[in-house]
C-alpha positions as a printed Julia matrix, in Angstrom:
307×3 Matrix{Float64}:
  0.0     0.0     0.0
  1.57    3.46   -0.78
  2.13    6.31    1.46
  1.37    9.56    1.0
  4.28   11.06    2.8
  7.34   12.22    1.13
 10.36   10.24    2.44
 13.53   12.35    1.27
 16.51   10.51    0.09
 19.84    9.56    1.92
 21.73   11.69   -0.33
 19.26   14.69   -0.55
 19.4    14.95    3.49
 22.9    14.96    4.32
 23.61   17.97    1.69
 20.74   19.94    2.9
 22.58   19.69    6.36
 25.87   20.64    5.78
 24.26   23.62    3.53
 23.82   26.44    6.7
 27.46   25.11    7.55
 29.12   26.14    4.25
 26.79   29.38    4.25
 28.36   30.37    7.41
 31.78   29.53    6.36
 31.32   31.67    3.01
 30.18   34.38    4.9
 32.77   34.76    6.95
 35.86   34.38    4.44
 33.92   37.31    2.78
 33.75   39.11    5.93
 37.4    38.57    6.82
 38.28   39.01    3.3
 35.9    42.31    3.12
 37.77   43.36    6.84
 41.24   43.1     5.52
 40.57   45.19    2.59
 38.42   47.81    3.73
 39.26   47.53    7.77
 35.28   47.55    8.37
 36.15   45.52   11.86
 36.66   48.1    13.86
 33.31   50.39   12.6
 31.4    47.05   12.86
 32.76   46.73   16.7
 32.5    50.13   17.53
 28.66   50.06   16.11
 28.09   46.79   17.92
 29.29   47.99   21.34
 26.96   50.9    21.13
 24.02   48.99   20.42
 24.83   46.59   23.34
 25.71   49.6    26.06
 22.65   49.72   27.4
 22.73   45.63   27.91
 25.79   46.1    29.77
 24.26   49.28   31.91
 21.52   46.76   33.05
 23.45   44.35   33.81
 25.84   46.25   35.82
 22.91   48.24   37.7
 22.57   45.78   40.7
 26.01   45.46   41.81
 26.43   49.62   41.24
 23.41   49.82   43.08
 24.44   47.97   46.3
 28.34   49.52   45.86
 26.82   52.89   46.19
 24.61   52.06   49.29
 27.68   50.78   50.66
 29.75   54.02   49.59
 27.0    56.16   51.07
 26.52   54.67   54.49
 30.26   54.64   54.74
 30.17   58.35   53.68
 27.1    59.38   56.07
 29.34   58.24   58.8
 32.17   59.72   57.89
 30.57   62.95   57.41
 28.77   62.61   60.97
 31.52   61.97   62.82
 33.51   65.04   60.92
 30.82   67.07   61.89
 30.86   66.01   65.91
 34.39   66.55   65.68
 33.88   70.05   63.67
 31.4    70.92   66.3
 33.26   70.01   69.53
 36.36   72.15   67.95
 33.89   75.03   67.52
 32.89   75.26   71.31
 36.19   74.92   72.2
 37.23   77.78   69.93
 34.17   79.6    71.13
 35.2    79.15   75.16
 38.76   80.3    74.15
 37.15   83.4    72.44
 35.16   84.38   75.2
 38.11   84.15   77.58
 40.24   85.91   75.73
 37.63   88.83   75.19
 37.34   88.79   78.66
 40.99   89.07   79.58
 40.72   91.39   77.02
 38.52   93.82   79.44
 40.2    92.82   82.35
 43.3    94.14   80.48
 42.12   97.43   79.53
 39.86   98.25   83.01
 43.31   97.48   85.0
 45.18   99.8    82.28
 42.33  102.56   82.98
 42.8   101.97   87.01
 46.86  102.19   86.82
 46.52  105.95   84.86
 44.2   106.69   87.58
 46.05  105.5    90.27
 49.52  107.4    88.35
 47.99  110.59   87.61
 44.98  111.18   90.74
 45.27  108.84   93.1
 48.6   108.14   93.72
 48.45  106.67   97.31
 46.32  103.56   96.57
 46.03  100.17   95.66
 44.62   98.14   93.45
 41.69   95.85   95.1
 39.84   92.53   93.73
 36.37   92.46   93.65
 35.16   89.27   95.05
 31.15   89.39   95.59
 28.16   91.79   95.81
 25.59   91.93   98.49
 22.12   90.23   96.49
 19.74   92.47   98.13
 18.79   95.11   95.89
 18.8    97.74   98.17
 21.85   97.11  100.12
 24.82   98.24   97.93
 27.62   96.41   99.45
 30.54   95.1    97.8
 33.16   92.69   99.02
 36.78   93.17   98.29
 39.66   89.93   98.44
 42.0    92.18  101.05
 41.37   92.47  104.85
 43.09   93.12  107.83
 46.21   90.96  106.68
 46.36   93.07  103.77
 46.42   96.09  105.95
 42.79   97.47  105.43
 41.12   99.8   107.46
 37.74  100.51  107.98
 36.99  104.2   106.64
 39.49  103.57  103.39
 38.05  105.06  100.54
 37.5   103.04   97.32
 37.17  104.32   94.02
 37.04  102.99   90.39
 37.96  105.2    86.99
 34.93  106.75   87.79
 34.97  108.54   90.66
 33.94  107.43   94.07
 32.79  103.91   94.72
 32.11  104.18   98.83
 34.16  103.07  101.67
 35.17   99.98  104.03
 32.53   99.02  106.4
 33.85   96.29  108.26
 37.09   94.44  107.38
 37.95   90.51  108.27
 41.02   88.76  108.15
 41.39   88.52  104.22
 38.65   90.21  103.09
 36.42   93.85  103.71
 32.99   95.18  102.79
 32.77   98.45  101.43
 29.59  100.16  101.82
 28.82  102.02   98.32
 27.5   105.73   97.93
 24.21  104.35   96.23
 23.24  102.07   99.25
 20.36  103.24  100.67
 21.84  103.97  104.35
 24.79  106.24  102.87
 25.5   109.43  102.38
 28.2   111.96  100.97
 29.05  115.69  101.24
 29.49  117.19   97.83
 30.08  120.36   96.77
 29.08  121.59   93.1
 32.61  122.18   90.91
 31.09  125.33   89.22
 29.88  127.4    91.79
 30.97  125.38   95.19
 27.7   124.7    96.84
 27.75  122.37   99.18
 24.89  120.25  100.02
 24.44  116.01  101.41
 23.9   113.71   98.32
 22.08  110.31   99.76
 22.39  106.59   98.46
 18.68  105.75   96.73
 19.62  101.8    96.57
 20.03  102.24   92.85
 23.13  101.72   90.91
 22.33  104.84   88.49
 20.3   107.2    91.19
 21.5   109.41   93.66
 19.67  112.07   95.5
 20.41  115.99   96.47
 17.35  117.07   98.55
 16.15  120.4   100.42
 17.37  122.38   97.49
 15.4   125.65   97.33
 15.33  127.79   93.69
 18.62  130.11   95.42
 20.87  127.54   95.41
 23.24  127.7    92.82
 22.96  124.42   91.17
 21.38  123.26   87.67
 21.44  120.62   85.49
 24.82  119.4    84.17
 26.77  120.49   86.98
 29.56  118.08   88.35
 29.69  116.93   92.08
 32.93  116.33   93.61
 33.39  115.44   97.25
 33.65  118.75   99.67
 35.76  117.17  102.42
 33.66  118.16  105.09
 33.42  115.52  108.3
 36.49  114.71  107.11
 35.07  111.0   105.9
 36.22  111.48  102.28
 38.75  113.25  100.7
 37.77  116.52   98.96
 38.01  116.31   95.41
 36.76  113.34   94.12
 34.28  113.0    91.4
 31.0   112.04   92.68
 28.49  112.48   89.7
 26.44  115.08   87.36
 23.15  116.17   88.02
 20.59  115.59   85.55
 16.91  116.42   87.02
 15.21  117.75   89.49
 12.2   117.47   91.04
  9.43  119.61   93.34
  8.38  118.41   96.27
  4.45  117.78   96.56
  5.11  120.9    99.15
  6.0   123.13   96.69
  8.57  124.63   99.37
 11.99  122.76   98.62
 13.2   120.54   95.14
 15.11  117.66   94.62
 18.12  116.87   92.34
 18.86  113.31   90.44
 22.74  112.64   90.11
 24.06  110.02   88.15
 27.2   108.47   89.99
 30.45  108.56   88.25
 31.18  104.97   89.33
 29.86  102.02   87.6
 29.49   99.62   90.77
 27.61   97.05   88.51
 30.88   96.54   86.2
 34.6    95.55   86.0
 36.35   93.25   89.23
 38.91   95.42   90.66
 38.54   99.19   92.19
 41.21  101.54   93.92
 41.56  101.38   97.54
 43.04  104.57   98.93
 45.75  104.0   101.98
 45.05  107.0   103.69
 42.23  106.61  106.47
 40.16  110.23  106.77
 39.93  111.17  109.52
 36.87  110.62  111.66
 34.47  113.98  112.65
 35.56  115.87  115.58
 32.2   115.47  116.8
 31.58  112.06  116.71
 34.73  110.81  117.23
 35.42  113.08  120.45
 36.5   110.69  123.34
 35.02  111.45  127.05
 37.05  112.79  129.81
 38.69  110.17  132.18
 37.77  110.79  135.73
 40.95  111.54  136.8
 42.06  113.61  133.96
 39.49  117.28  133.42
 41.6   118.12  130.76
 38.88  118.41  127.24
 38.92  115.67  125.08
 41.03  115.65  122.14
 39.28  115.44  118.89
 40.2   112.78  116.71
 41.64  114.5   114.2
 44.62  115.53  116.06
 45.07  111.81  116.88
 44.16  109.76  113.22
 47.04  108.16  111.19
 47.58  109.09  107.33
């Protein structure tokens, strides 16, 4: 019985296979034949690689990927810890800043006190300021020299100023000097102009002072400088005090008051001037009783104080 497929022959078959294998072959003796005349290898190539970039960008994209996650944590960190250490160097930069500005100050307020101290106060000393009463009212300042140190109490202090106030009460290595805007104190002044004399009181303010009972005669006015008059023989005449800027009527209409801004800045700088010389005390108050067995008057203690 016949079939009605097609059976191709031995010899039909095996040529048909090796056909593709000689088409190759031709092909590429022409090629290398074609190459070695006209060099088209390396414009084939180069065309080739372009086309197949973007294969080769995929394919590289994963491990790129995780190299760069790598590369950026390790950066983060590096940057973070640069920055703490940045940071830390800044402060400390910062603190020596500060202390240097402050020496700075110190520098130039001790340069201020020494011309002071060449050219007006001569017999004096230059004093530490070690703490500051915290009530508001009480203006008293403490001062790193006592009675080692040789201080008295009735020294005068002063800063660049003008008068600060005077020692209180004096301890072993330290003193507290009772400032002209406390409160409790007061000062005899006498105007520089015209040389009125009148009692300027402490209001408990750093940047107040007080002339009252002035009457429209006196000769005083705004702007005029107050220096200390000497009298009681507490302070030394001559020092600057303050300037008066206001004044003020009484609700009685009968007598006015002044407002003086001190010359001394109590609130600033650590050191002040401490004159050696001890005023004298006031006659008056100072006067010692008679002993019983002596009638003679009492002496007044002006005859008998120490320079």
């Amino acid at each position: 019985m016949a079939s009605d497929k097609f059976s191709p022959s031995p010899s039909s078959s095996g040529l048909g296979a090796w056909l593709p294998a000689l088409f190759m072959a031709l092909l590429s003796v022409s090629l290398m034949a074609v190459d070695a005349r006209f060099g088209l290898g390396p414009v084939i190539r180069a065309y080739t690689s372009e086309l197949a970039s973007p294969v080769w960008w995929l394919a590289s994209r994963p491990k790129a990927l995780l190299q760069g996650g790598i590369d950026a944590m390790n950066t983060n960190a590096a940057l973070h810890e640069r920055v703490t250490r940045l940071e830390r160097e800044r402060l400390r930069s910062d603190l020596a800043l500060q202390r240097l500005i402050a020496l700075q100050a110190e520098n130039a307020e001790l340069r201020v006190l020494l011309k002071v101290q060449t050219e007006r106060a001569p017999g004096s000393r230059a004093v530490e300021l070690v703490n500051v009463n915290p009530e508001p009212s009480l203006k008293r300042l403490v001062i790193g020299a006592g009675r080692r140190q040789n201080v008295r109490v009735g020294q005068v202090v002063i800063d660049a100023g003008g008068l600060v106030g005077q020692v209180s009460e004096v301890y072993p290595s330290s003193a507290v000097v009772i400032a002209i805007t406390d409160a409790d104190h007061a000062v005899p002044v006498m105007v520089a102009r015209s040389g009125f004399r009148a009692i300027l009181f402490g209001q408990g303010n750093d940047n107040r002072l007080s002339l009252a009972n002035l009457t429209p005669s006196d000769d005083i006015k705004a702007g005029d400088v107050l220096l200390t008059s000497g009298l009681g023989g507490r302070f030394p005449p001559g020092i600057p005090v303050g300037v008066v800027k206001t004044f003020r009527q009484d609700p009685a209409l009968t007598f006015l008051s002044a407002q003086v801004q001190p010359f001394a800045r109590t609130g600033y700088g650590r050191h002040l001037l401490l004159l050696d010389a001890v005023p004298a005390a006031p006659a008056a108050a100072a006067a010692a009783p008679p002993a019983a067995s002596a009638p003679a008057t009492p002496k007044p203690a002006v005859a008998e104080a120490k320079p």
